[in-house]
């Protein structure tokens, strides 16, 4: 290997990177900034409109309310990244929750096994949709629309004559009703932060070993302060009541895992590559079909799990589980959450943390307007407008970034 | 046919290819040597891209033989070609705009951690290696961490070329690398191509820019017309006019040896 001829220092071309415009950075590392700002504005607004809004009890409700939509939205990120969509997520969550209930109530299956099987049913449904989409080359929105209707039908078949399974005292209700308080809650937070720090630390160490520029502040301290601060604040607020609700813990756990998978692993990278340029991905030797099917399976599995969580929270399943026929509010709001959080419907762009913020925004609007005594109609209108604003902001950011992509 | 002491790295003998009724290639033979840059020129539809694709394993020739370092090989697919050390840069570059230079250079061939890490991409190692490759090509001005969608056409072309030589291939095939570039950017790509040859690679490059690029950058010019090889020139001993007249079929030069 010969020596470089350029007079520039042979260290890392950090100087080149600084030329990146603000718009360009806004579209990548700072993409969450506008979404987070929107959430803060909403919080301030509702805090001034209602005394109850910032109470521990209400924030607890708000967070728990956002978990079901949030988990479905996290799942949707996977199919959206590869440039597909799954319109059967709500129906999948409904069928999975009814299946799980049937196994527990009618078949007397232990709850953990029934939850696992219910979730697995979602994985299978998602994989089947994905297989069909990749095999036939048909648009996923049509296939999954059809699958959704099929699942709505199956849900009705699975339900007993009464049209409802009551989950009170079945053991299932314990999932949502469990709270982790006191020392255990702090221990949980610390374990989470240690895992997070470990991942960041290994990044820093690897960069140092490779002789690349590596700022400990940027790679470890700053992220840890932000995540740790948010975690501590949440814990302090919720500790005033019962502690950390189990749905929230599960949600954050899933967020951590999906965040790692999408940003750190080879599979995650391939999701982005396929979503942007499927032909380039294929020519690079990426097994495009397999990755897409896996994405659908993950979406299905997370939707199913979200449905089971919802069933546990409302103590039963019925015709209206999973948003009812057609998916209803659950389907629309989970797609909206992802899009508000900056996940592109055209593939290749977005992050799971965006879906988290999107779900929080939707839950905040719903919760805040509710407290203000505003009717349901207004809630729909505001959420709809937010969605339109969000995609417009997204478009503007893309233009600012100047990335010439469709 | 070269009977010198130097052995060609890649030889094509009597390649035929037809698409339905269209005879795209008829009895084409070609030799590529290490350290040499060969231009493949010809009018639109002459069969240049088809020839490159047959060498890249993307399409199967109907008839003919391929020899790699003297041994006959079957180029049954893109993987077979790249296993031999034949890399191709297509006209559309096949880059992902939402990924940065490092991710594009390694796409499909990432260095990863063990299975229990979920095959975590070893980003730092990839970045180090990408940096080295760019340095070797004297391209250290290219940002490793910017999305390539925000880069200029010339930079994107350079990244696509850097990507093709990552795993030390022996032959690089380029389909119109200068087509969409300004004069200065095309000159830079020309320099880069000479750089590849100076590292001992055999380079085959398609170009329509006869007067500037082909004459200045390459060592030898092979002319295709209507799927047949009609002429072969040493770049230093020929004018643009002579090449063009061979392309369009004016007074024909006898296919001279190298
Ligand atoms: N996949 C295909 N199916 C049918 N015909 C094809 C196919 N690929 C190429 N051809 C035909 O083969 C002939 C040679 O095409 P090729 O693309 O190799 O030309 P070229 O020399 O690269 O031209 P250009 O300068 O326009 O890129 C043309 O007549 C073209 O129409
Ligand atoms: Mg061509």
XYZ file of C-alpha atoms and ligand atoms in Angstrom:
696
model
C 0.000 0.000 0.000
C 1.446 3.328 -0.874
C 1.343 6.531 1.038
C -1.296 9.147 0.304
C -0.229 11.889 -2.021
C -2.541 14.531 -0.640
C -1.138 17.136 1.667
C -4.209 16.904 3.883
C -3.634 15.169 7.160
C -4.213 11.481 6.854
C -6.399 11.467 9.962
C -10.115 11.399 9.688
C -11.681 13.887 7.263
C -13.632 15.615 10.000
C -13.159 18.948 8.318
C -15.101 17.717 5.327
C -18.023 16.706 7.489
C -18.431 20.129 8.958
C -19.482 21.397 5.575
C -22.765 19.609 6.014
C -25.554 22.130 6.018
C -27.990 22.472 8.896
C -30.739 21.203 6.618
C -28.738 18.103 5.853
C -28.124 17.431 9.525
C -31.797 18.074 10.268
C -32.644 15.255 7.905
C -30.293 12.834 9.662
C -28.917 13.107 13.205
C -31.175 15.998 14.207
C -34.320 14.578 12.600
C -36.048 14.184 15.969
C -35.616 17.860 16.818
C -38.830 19.182 15.215
C -40.861 16.250 16.526
C -39.527 16.688 20.059
C -40.140 20.431 19.824
C -43.733 19.753 18.763
C -44.217 17.458 21.733
C -42.854 20.069 24.126
C -45.150 22.745 22.664
C -48.128 20.438 23.147
C -47.092 19.709 26.726
C -46.742 23.403 27.566
C -50.052 24.192 25.906
C -52.039 21.517 27.743
C -50.311 22.333 31.043
C -51.624 25.884 30.770
C -55.099 24.664 29.803
C -55.597 22.053 32.481
C -54.357 21.748 36.068
C -54.697 18.008 35.897
C -52.493 17.515 32.826
C -49.121 17.418 34.569
C -50.231 15.307 37.525
C -48.555 11.971 38.091
C -51.850 10.166 37.639
C -52.588 11.767 34.295
C -49.078 11.367 32.891
C -49.226 7.741 33.940
C -52.456 7.372 31.945
C -51.024 9.213 28.984
C -47.929 7.022 28.812
C -49.866 3.798 29.192
C -52.379 4.984 26.589
C -49.566 5.461 24.109
C -48.099 1.984 24.531
C -50.450 -0.054 22.325
C -50.399 2.402 19.404
C -46.682 2.884 20.054
C -45.776 -0.801 19.826
C -47.802 -1.226 16.627
C -46.073 1.878 15.225
C -42.645 0.448 16.163
C -43.588 -2.675 14.247
C -44.736 -0.653 11.263
C -41.335 1.027 11.050
C -39.871 -2.264 9.792
C -42.191 -2.637 6.798
C -42.171 1.093 6.095
C -38.355 1.115 5.970
C -38.321 -1.460 3.168
C -40.897 0.589 1.271
C -43.897 -1.611 2.071
C -46.887 -1.182 4.338
C -49.001 -3.498 6.449
C -52.645 -2.459 6.688
C -53.501 -5.600 8.647
C -51.614 -4.616 11.821
C -54.760 -3.739 13.771
C -56.588 -6.848 12.575
C -53.531 -8.942 13.485
C -53.556 -7.484 16.976
C -57.271 -8.287 17.278
C -56.998 -11.886 16.106
C -53.924 -12.546 18.237
C -55.616 -11.212 21.362
C -58.742 -13.279 20.734
C -56.658 -16.380 20.019
C -54.695 -15.877 23.216
C -57.946 -15.439 25.199
C -59.475 -18.532 23.660
C -56.412 -20.588 24.581
C -56.544 -19.356 28.172
C -60.308 -19.450 28.744
C -61.476 -22.371 26.607
C -58.360 -24.540 26.545
C -57.042 -23.656 29.987
C -53.577 -22.995 28.670
C -51.112 -21.252 31.026
C -50.937 -17.504 30.338
C -47.261 -17.304 29.274
C -47.739 -20.082 26.715
C -50.910 -18.465 25.378
C -49.194 -15.074 25.103
C -46.276 -16.668 23.256
C -48.591 -18.514 20.868
C -50.666 -15.386 20.269
C -47.545 -13.409 19.438
C -46.296 -16.220 17.236
C -49.574 -16.146 15.307
C -48.789 -12.526 14.436
C -45.303 -13.497 13.253
C -46.798 -16.197 11.032
C -49.470 -13.858 9.631
C -46.861 -11.189 8.873
C -44.467 -13.662 7.272
C -47.293 -15.055 5.133
C -48.262 -11.568 3.907
C -44.611 -10.811 3.205
C -44.134 -14.071 1.343
C -47.185 -13.356 -0.788
C -46.077 -9.791 -1.550
C -42.570 -10.826 -2.590
C -43.708 -13.935 -4.452
C -46.436 -12.340 -6.531
C -44.975 -8.870 -6.757
C -48.305 -7.337 -5.784
C -48.484 -4.085 -3.812
C -48.440 -4.736 -0.083
C -51.245 -2.296 0.651
C -53.672 -4.408 -1.358
C -52.475 -7.742 -0.004
C -52.530 -6.603 3.614
C -55.890 -4.880 3.167
C -57.244 -8.252 2.092
C -55.421 -10.073 4.870
C -56.894 -7.598 7.359
C -60.438 -8.396 6.261
C -59.744 -12.123 6.374
C -58.430 -11.704 9.925
C -61.512 -9.664 10.919
C -63.592 -12.624 9.787
C -61.440 -15.123 11.656
C -61.689 -12.988 14.776
C -65.496 -13.270 14.648
C -65.253 -17.030 14.171
C -62.906 -17.414 17.134
C -65.117 -15.431 19.490
C -67.740 -17.338 21.503
C -71.459 -16.841 20.998
C -71.502 -14.034 23.544
C -69.066 -12.160 21.305
C -66.694 -11.602 24.176
C -64.075 -13.248 26.380
C -63.858 -11.816 29.847
C -60.258 -11.799 31.060
C -60.894 -10.666 34.624
C -59.278 -13.173 37.005
C -57.875 -15.138 34.094
C -54.322 -14.194 34.946
C -53.975 -12.217 31.715
C -55.039 -9.013 33.428
C -51.927 -9.199 35.603
C -49.679 -8.207 32.695
C -51.076 -4.705 32.472
C -51.903 -4.378 36.147
C -48.379 -5.055 37.391
C -46.402 -2.074 38.600
C -42.741 -2.074 39.477
C -42.046 0.381 42.263
C -39.296 1.482 44.617
C -35.860 -0.084 44.530
C -36.805 -2.576 41.807
C -37.830 0.269 39.518
C -34.525 2.048 40.053
C -32.661 -1.196 39.529
C -34.506 -1.676 36.235
C -33.603 1.829 35.102
C -29.961 1.305 36.018
C -29.787 -2.035 34.185
C -31.279 -0.389 31.127
C -28.789 2.460 31.271
C -25.877 0.052 31.739
C -26.910 -1.886 28.629
C -27.221 1.343 26.685
C -23.866 2.573 27.952
C -22.250 -0.750 27.097
C -23.330 -0.479 23.459
C -22.080 3.094 23.225
C -18.863 2.232 25.025
C -18.086 -0.568 22.605
C -18.642 1.880 19.742
C -16.178 4.305 21.289
C -13.628 1.592 22.008
C -13.881 0.221 18.460
C -13.333 3.678 16.980
C -10.312 4.263 19.197
C -8.880 0.883 18.238
C -9.352 1.685 14.551
C -7.586 4.994 15.059
C -10.620 7.064 14.125
C -11.750 10.294 15.717
C -13.923 9.461 18.674
C -15.362 11.971 21.088
C -16.404 10.396 24.376
C -18.748 13.320 24.982
C -20.620 12.843 21.738
C -20.677 9.074 21.722
C -21.314 8.318 25.392
C -21.860 11.253 27.723
C -24.452 13.190 25.758
C -26.667 10.236 24.792
C -26.419 8.812 28.292
C -27.384 12.147 29.874
C -30.405 12.491 27.582
C -31.632 8.916 27.970
C -30.792 8.804 31.666
C -32.473 12.158 32.251
C -35.665 11.106 30.482
C -35.684 7.786 32.343
C -35.123 9.384 35.734
C -37.780 12.030 35.111
C -40.307 9.376 34.089
C -39.499 7.310 37.131
C -39.726 10.271 39.519
C -43.089 11.312 38.104
C -44.544 7.823 38.139
C -43.048 6.895 41.509
C -45.519 9.262 43.144
C -48.199 6.812 42.140
C -47.684 3.107 41.777
C -44.343 2.975 40.082
C -43.589 1.835 36.550
C -46.553 0.196 34.785
C -45.608 -3.085 33.096
C -46.906 -2.018 29.637
C -44.525 0.931 29.717
C -41.585 -1.260 30.737
C -42.335 -3.699 27.933
C -42.717 -0.821 25.480
C -39.356 0.670 26.403
C -37.747 -2.760 26.259
C -39.109 -3.310 22.747
C -37.991 0.193 21.807
C -34.459 -0.591 22.958
C -34.260 -3.861 21.055
C -35.798 -2.509 17.836
C -33.584 0.573 18.093
C -30.495 -1.623 18.329
C -31.636 -3.871 15.481
C -32.378 -1.010 13.103
C -29.325 1.128 13.817
C -26.567 -1.330 14.714
C -27.096 -4.604 12.898
C -26.537 -5.706 9.343
C -30.227 -6.590 9.041
C -31.155 -3.043 10.033
C -28.797 -1.582 7.451
C -30.337 -3.786 4.771
C -33.810 -2.470 5.636
C -32.630 1.034 4.791
C -30.763 -0.074 1.669
C -33.757 -1.972 0.280
C -36.101 0.909 1.007
C -33.951 3.347 -0.929
C -32.705 1.311 -3.881
C -33.937 -2.242 -4.080
C -32.033 -2.939 -7.290
C -28.755 -1.787 -5.755
C -29.431 -3.939 -2.717
C -30.142 -6.972 -4.868
C -26.996 -6.485 -6.934
C -24.983 -6.195 -3.718
C -26.002 -9.746 -2.963
C -28.566 -8.848 -0.298
C -31.351 -11.430 -0.072
C -34.029 -8.819 -0.609
C -37.016 -11.158 -0.379
C -35.848 -12.764 2.825
C -35.271 -9.396 4.497
C -38.684 -8.141 3.437
C -40.458 -11.242 4.748
C -38.594 -10.888 8.040
C -39.688 -7.250 8.255
C -43.317 -8.279 7.778
C -42.934 -11.013 10.394
C -41.559 -8.534 12.942
C -44.396 -6.109 12.210
C -46.930 -8.909 12.649
C -45.365 -10.160 15.864
C -45.235 -6.727 17.480
C -48.818 -5.982 16.403
C -49.976 -9.242 17.947
C -48.150 -8.507 21.169
C -49.657 -5.010 21.291
C -53.110 -6.551 20.883
C -52.485 -8.925 23.768
C -51.345 -6.012 25.917
C -54.509 -4.105 25.027
C -56.663 -7.110 25.962
C -54.902 -7.356 29.300
C -55.494 -3.674 29.944
C -59.190 -3.580 29.095
C -59.805 -6.978 30.688
C -61.337 -8.669 27.711
C -61.577 -9.159 23.982
C -64.557 -8.679 21.717
C -65.567 -7.790 18.179
C -63.997 -4.385 18.622
C -60.556 -5.702 19.671
C -57.884 -4.552 17.244
C -59.844 -1.449 16.322
C -62.864 -3.407 15.054
C -63.676 -4.114 11.415
C -61.165 -2.478 9.077
C -58.745 -1.618 11.856
C -60.370 1.688 12.866
C -58.521 4.139 15.050
C -55.725 1.738 16.001
C -54.651 1.260 12.380
C -54.886 4.924 11.447
C -53.227 6.192 14.594
C -50.315 3.777 14.432
C -49.567 4.737 10.833
C -49.975 8.400 11.792
C -47.603 7.934 14.743
C -44.874 6.553 12.507
C -45.330 9.265 9.888
C -45.490 12.092 12.438
C -42.238 10.694 13.844
C -40.539 11.142 10.472
C -40.802 7.612 9.069
C -41.246 7.850 5.295
C -44.056 5.987 3.558
C -41.756 5.619 0.554
C -39.115 3.616 2.367
C -35.559 4.022 3.524
C -36.058 6.817 6.006
C -37.062 7.036 9.661
C -36.212 5.702 13.087
C -37.961 3.777 15.804
C -37.464 6.676 18.221
C -39.473 8.758 15.750
C -42.361 6.316 16.049
C -42.109 6.645 19.836
C -42.402 10.431 19.658
C -45.209 10.184 17.125
C -47.177 7.876 19.392
C -46.552 10.234 22.334
C -47.814 13.200 20.313
C -51.001 11.395 19.366
C -51.601 10.244 22.945
C -50.896 13.745 24.261
C -53.367 15.378 21.898
C -56.013 12.833 22.749
C -55.396 13.051 26.484
C -55.075 16.846 26.620
C -58.161 17.598 24.566
C -60.066 15.098 26.632
C -59.081 16.942 29.810
C -60.145 20.231 28.256
C -63.568 18.735 27.728
C -63.288 18.928 23.952
C -65.491 16.498 22.071
C -64.152 13.460 20.236
C -64.835 15.079 16.841
C -62.318 17.803 17.563
C -59.757 15.235 18.635
C -59.956 13.526 15.250
C -59.697 16.831 13.435
C -56.634 17.926 15.401
C -54.873 14.585 14.954
C -55.615 14.691 11.232
C -54.231 18.205 10.895
C -51.127 17.233 12.863
C -50.492 14.424 10.405
C -50.737 16.778 7.433
C -48.440 19.288 9.107
C -45.963 16.561 9.986
C -45.589 15.246 6.434
C -45.262 18.816 5.160
C -42.492 19.544 7.657
C -40.857 16.296 6.592
C -40.982 17.293 2.938
C -39.473 20.697 3.727
C -36.633 19.123 5.660
C -35.934 16.816 2.738
C -35.755 19.795 0.387
C -33.444 21.644 2.767
C -31.185 18.620 2.883
C -30.983 18.730 -0.891
C -30.801 14.946 -1.062
C -32.182 14.330 -4.535
C -34.290 11.343 -3.652
C -37.871 10.565 -4.572
C -4.017 -13.153 -30.881
C -1.260 -12.275 -28.426
C 1.380 -14.902 -28.160
C 3.687 -12.790 -25.994
C 5.237 -13.951 -22.783
C 2.604 -11.934 -20.897
C -0.567 -13.840 -20.349
C -3.878 -12.014 -20.521
C -5.759 -12.006 -17.241
C -9.113 -12.374 -18.972
C -9.702 -13.625 -22.520
C -12.912 -13.863 -24.502
C -13.070 -16.093 -27.540
C -15.856 -16.148 -30.112
C -18.620 -14.714 -27.922
C -22.126 -14.748 -29.442
C -25.254 -13.382 -27.857
C -28.691 -12.777 -29.294
C -31.861 -11.438 -27.736
C -34.725 -13.022 -29.618
C -34.156 -11.840 -33.164
C -31.533 -9.223 -32.285
C -27.961 -10.392 -32.739
C -26.267 -8.279 -30.039
C -22.803 -9.871 -30.196
C -21.242 -11.861 -33.045
C -17.946 -13.709 -32.637
C -16.301 -11.202 -30.308
C -12.839 -11.954 -28.947
C -10.978 -9.751 -26.507
C -7.974 -9.881 -24.172
C -7.455 -7.840 -21.031
C -4.041 -7.458 -19.412
C -3.043 -6.379 -15.927
C -2.123 -2.739 -15.695
C -3.756 -1.877 -18.996
C -6.771 0.357 -19.598
C -8.880 -0.693 -22.583
C -11.634 1.422 -24.074
C -14.691 -0.263 -25.552
C -16.312 2.087 -28.032
C -19.108 1.867 -30.541
C -22.349 3.446 -31.610
C -25.547 3.151 -29.571
C -26.720 -0.433 -29.645
C -23.341 -1.756 -30.794
C -23.341 -4.309 -27.963
C -20.928 -2.720 -25.499
C -23.106 -3.096 -22.411
C -24.069 -6.601 -23.475
C -20.396 -7.577 -23.697
C -19.646 -6.179 -20.246
C -22.655 -7.950 -18.779
C -21.509 -11.259 -20.234
C -18.142 -10.776 -18.530
C -19.849 -9.847 -15.271
C -21.937 -13.002 -15.330
C -25.161 -11.008 -15.513
C -26.111 -12.566 -18.843
C -24.972 -15.876 -20.307
C -23.318 -15.836 -23.711
C -24.945 -18.159 -26.261
C -21.602 -19.352 -27.552
C -17.938 -18.707 -26.863
C -15.321 -19.239 -24.192
C -13.914 -17.257 -21.274
C -10.390 -17.808 -19.992
C -9.275 -16.397 -16.653
C -5.501 -16.452 -16.161
C -5.320 -19.037 -18.899
C -7.957 -21.409 -17.506
C -11.366 -21.765 -19.076
C -14.140 -20.592 -16.758
C -17.937 -20.446 -16.875
C -19.330 -17.138 -15.715
C -22.582 -18.604 -14.454
C -23.603 -15.608 -12.368
C -22.501 -12.312 -10.819
C -21.162 -14.204 -7.797
C -18.997 -16.437 -10.016
C -17.525 -13.376 -11.690
C -16.817 -11.529 -8.471
C -15.317 -14.671 -6.927
C -12.801 -14.702 -9.759
C -12.039 -11.043 -9.108
C -14.097 -9.396 -11.830
C -15.947 -6.324 -10.582
C -18.381 -4.168 -12.525
C -19.492 -0.566 -12.099
C -22.787 -0.124 -13.916
C -23.974 3.081 -15.439
C -26.600 3.667 -12.741
C -23.893 3.139 -10.057
C -26.279 1.165 -7.802
C -25.752 3.380 -4.761
C -28.194 3.879 -1.908
C -28.783 7.594 -1.478
C -29.842 7.283 2.143
C -26.577 5.637 3.181
C -23.137 7.155 3.564
C -19.979 6.329 1.635
C -18.803 3.688 4.113
C -22.147 1.899 4.078
C -22.305 1.994 0.289
C -18.752 0.791 -0.181
C -19.389 -2.203 2.079
C -23.006 -2.868 1.139
C -23.679 -6.599 1.135
C -20.158 -7.330 2.428
C -20.180 -5.692 5.866
C -17.695 -6.676 8.512
C -19.910 -7.894 11.353
C -19.721 -9.068 14.927
C -20.759 -12.542 16.155
C -24.305 -13.931 15.934
C -25.113 -13.062 19.539
C -24.610 -9.407 18.713
C -27.231 -9.828 15.980
C -24.451 -9.507 13.375
C -23.711 -5.995 14.497
C -21.951 -4.001 11.807
C -18.350 -3.313 12.821
C -18.699 0.275 11.783
C -15.306 1.451 12.979
C -13.457 -1.285 11.089
C -15.497 -0.628 7.947
C -14.785 3.081 8.223
C -11.070 2.479 8.685
C -10.898 0.233 5.647
C -13.031 2.548 3.497
C -10.733 5.392 4.488
C -7.710 3.361 3.411
C -9.276 2.471 0.079
C -10.113 6.100 -0.647
C -6.606 7.138 0.321
C -5.097 4.532 -1.927
C -7.137 6.010 -4.758
C -6.161 9.533 -3.717
C -9.775 10.356 -2.949
C -9.390 11.446 0.670
C -11.503 14.530 -0.018
C -14.683 12.438 -0.023
C -16.651 12.495 3.203
C -17.203 9.059 4.662
C -20.189 9.987 6.776
C -22.349 12.059 4.452
C -25.255 10.444 2.661
C -24.196 9.873 -0.919
C -27.547 11.298 -2.097
C -26.214 14.740 -1.182
C -23.007 14.310 -3.178
C -22.035 15.396 -6.662
C -22.131 13.083 -9.664
C -18.352 12.845 -9.759
C -18.081 11.959 -6.084
C -20.775 9.326 -6.487
C -18.941 7.838 -9.451
C -15.747 7.729 -7.408
C -17.497 5.998 -4.528
C -18.926 3.402 -6.916
C -15.420 2.752 -8.249
C -13.928 2.593 -4.755
C -16.632 0.085 -3.885
C -15.672 -2.105 -6.826
C -12.035 -2.427 -5.784
C -12.653 -3.030 -2.089
C -11.798 -6.717 -2.165
C -8.800 -6.373 -4.485
C -10.264 -7.567 -7.770
C -8.098 -8.245 -10.814
C -10.433 -6.877 -13.445
C -12.713 -3.842 -13.276
C -15.380 -3.194 -15.908
C -16.906 0.291 -16.108
C -19.990 1.182 -18.159
C -19.894 4.836 -19.204
C -18.401 6.231 -16.002
C -18.149 9.735 -17.450
C -21.523 9.951 -19.170
C -23.198 12.355 -16.758
C -20.120 14.255 -15.628
C -18.708 17.701 -16.242
C -15.374 17.976 -17.988
C -13.384 18.378 -14.772
C -15.213 15.572 -13.006
C -14.618 13.325 -16.026
C -10.921 14.182 -15.885
C -10.836 13.230 -12.215
C -12.466 9.893 -12.987
C -9.910 9.386 -15.755
C -7.125 9.926 -13.248
C -8.742 7.455 -10.913
C -8.907 4.859 -13.690
C -5.195 5.301 -14.394
C -4.633 4.891 -10.665
C -6.423 1.531 -10.764
C -4.219 0.386 -13.650
C -1.097 1.512 -11.852
C -2.091 -0.827 -9.024
C -2.016 -3.688 -11.512
C -5.683 -3.984 -12.362
C -6.994 -4.725 -15.827
C -9.581 -2.060 -16.676
C -12.207 -2.115 -19.400
C -14.121 1.115 -19.809
C -17.014 2.007 -22.100
C -17.129 5.624 -23.216
C -18.631 7.800 -25.933
C -16.179 10.600 -25.202
C -13.697 9.575 -27.893
C -11.760 12.769 -28.410
C -10.988 13.564 -24.804
C -11.421 10.705 -22.448
C -10.752 7.663 -24.629
C -7.679 9.008 -26.373
C -6.169 10.534 -23.223
C -6.892 7.924 -20.594
C -6.791 4.522 -22.235
C -3.970 2.414 -23.692
C -5.947 0.521 -26.281
C -9.246 1.057 -28.075
C -11.532 -1.764 -29.176
C -14.306 -0.822 -31.587
C -17.627 -2.653 -31.780
C -20.059 -2.158 -34.641
C -23.386 -3.965 -34.836
C -22.130 -6.577 -32.416
C -18.848 -7.290 -34.207
C -15.379 -6.202 -33.249
C -14.300 -4.186 -36.270
C -11.083 -2.484 -35.169
C -8.452 -2.247 -32.475
C -6.096 0.688 -31.984
C -3.256 1.700 -29.730
C -4.578 4.935 -28.218
C -1.324 6.818 -28.717
C -1.153 6.083 -32.428
C -4.630 7.066 -33.477
C -6.759 10.171 -33.883
C -10.325 10.620 -32.719
C -11.464 10.839 -36.327
C -10.025 7.434 -37.164
C -11.791 5.854 -34.198
C -15.100 7.484 -35.040
C -14.941 6.431 -38.662
C -14.331 2.834 -37.532
C -17.358 3.121 -35.221
C -19.729 4.328 -37.902
C -18.196 2.245 -40.656
C -16.307 4.571 -42.943
C -13.146 3.263 -44.529
C -12.326 0.291 -42.400
C -9.033 -0.170 -40.636
C -7.788 -3.696 -40.515
C -8.047 -4.971 -36.955
C -4.458 -4.344 -35.976
C -2.686 -6.105 -33.158
C -1.787 -4.319 -29.960
N -32.189 -7.445 -22.362
C -32.297 -7.230 -23.680
N -33.356 -7.704 -24.357
C -33.459 -7.513 -25.703
N -32.577 -6.850 -26.433
C -31.493 -6.343 -25.801
C -31.308 -6.503 -24.397
N -30.144 -5.907 -24.054
C -29.648 -5.378 -25.192
N -30.438 -5.646 -26.240
C -30.168 -5.273 -27.630
O -28.852 -5.627 -27.946
C -28.220 -4.632 -28.711
C -26.972 -4.143 -28.009
O -27.327 -3.421 -26.842
P -26.284 -2.799 -25.811
O -27.052 -2.285 -24.662
O -25.240 -3.792 -25.533
O -25.690 -1.588 -26.637
P -24.609 -0.493 -26.194
O -23.491 -0.611 -27.135
O -24.338 -0.596 -24.774
O -25.404 0.835 -26.535
P -25.418 2.265 -25.761
O -24.249 3.011 -26.271
O -26.680 2.881 -26.230
O -25.391 1.992 -24.308
C -29.256 -3.543 -28.931
O -29.860 -3.748 -30.194
C -30.250 -3.777 -27.829
O -31.531 -3.368 -28.249
Mg -24.709 0.676 -23.008
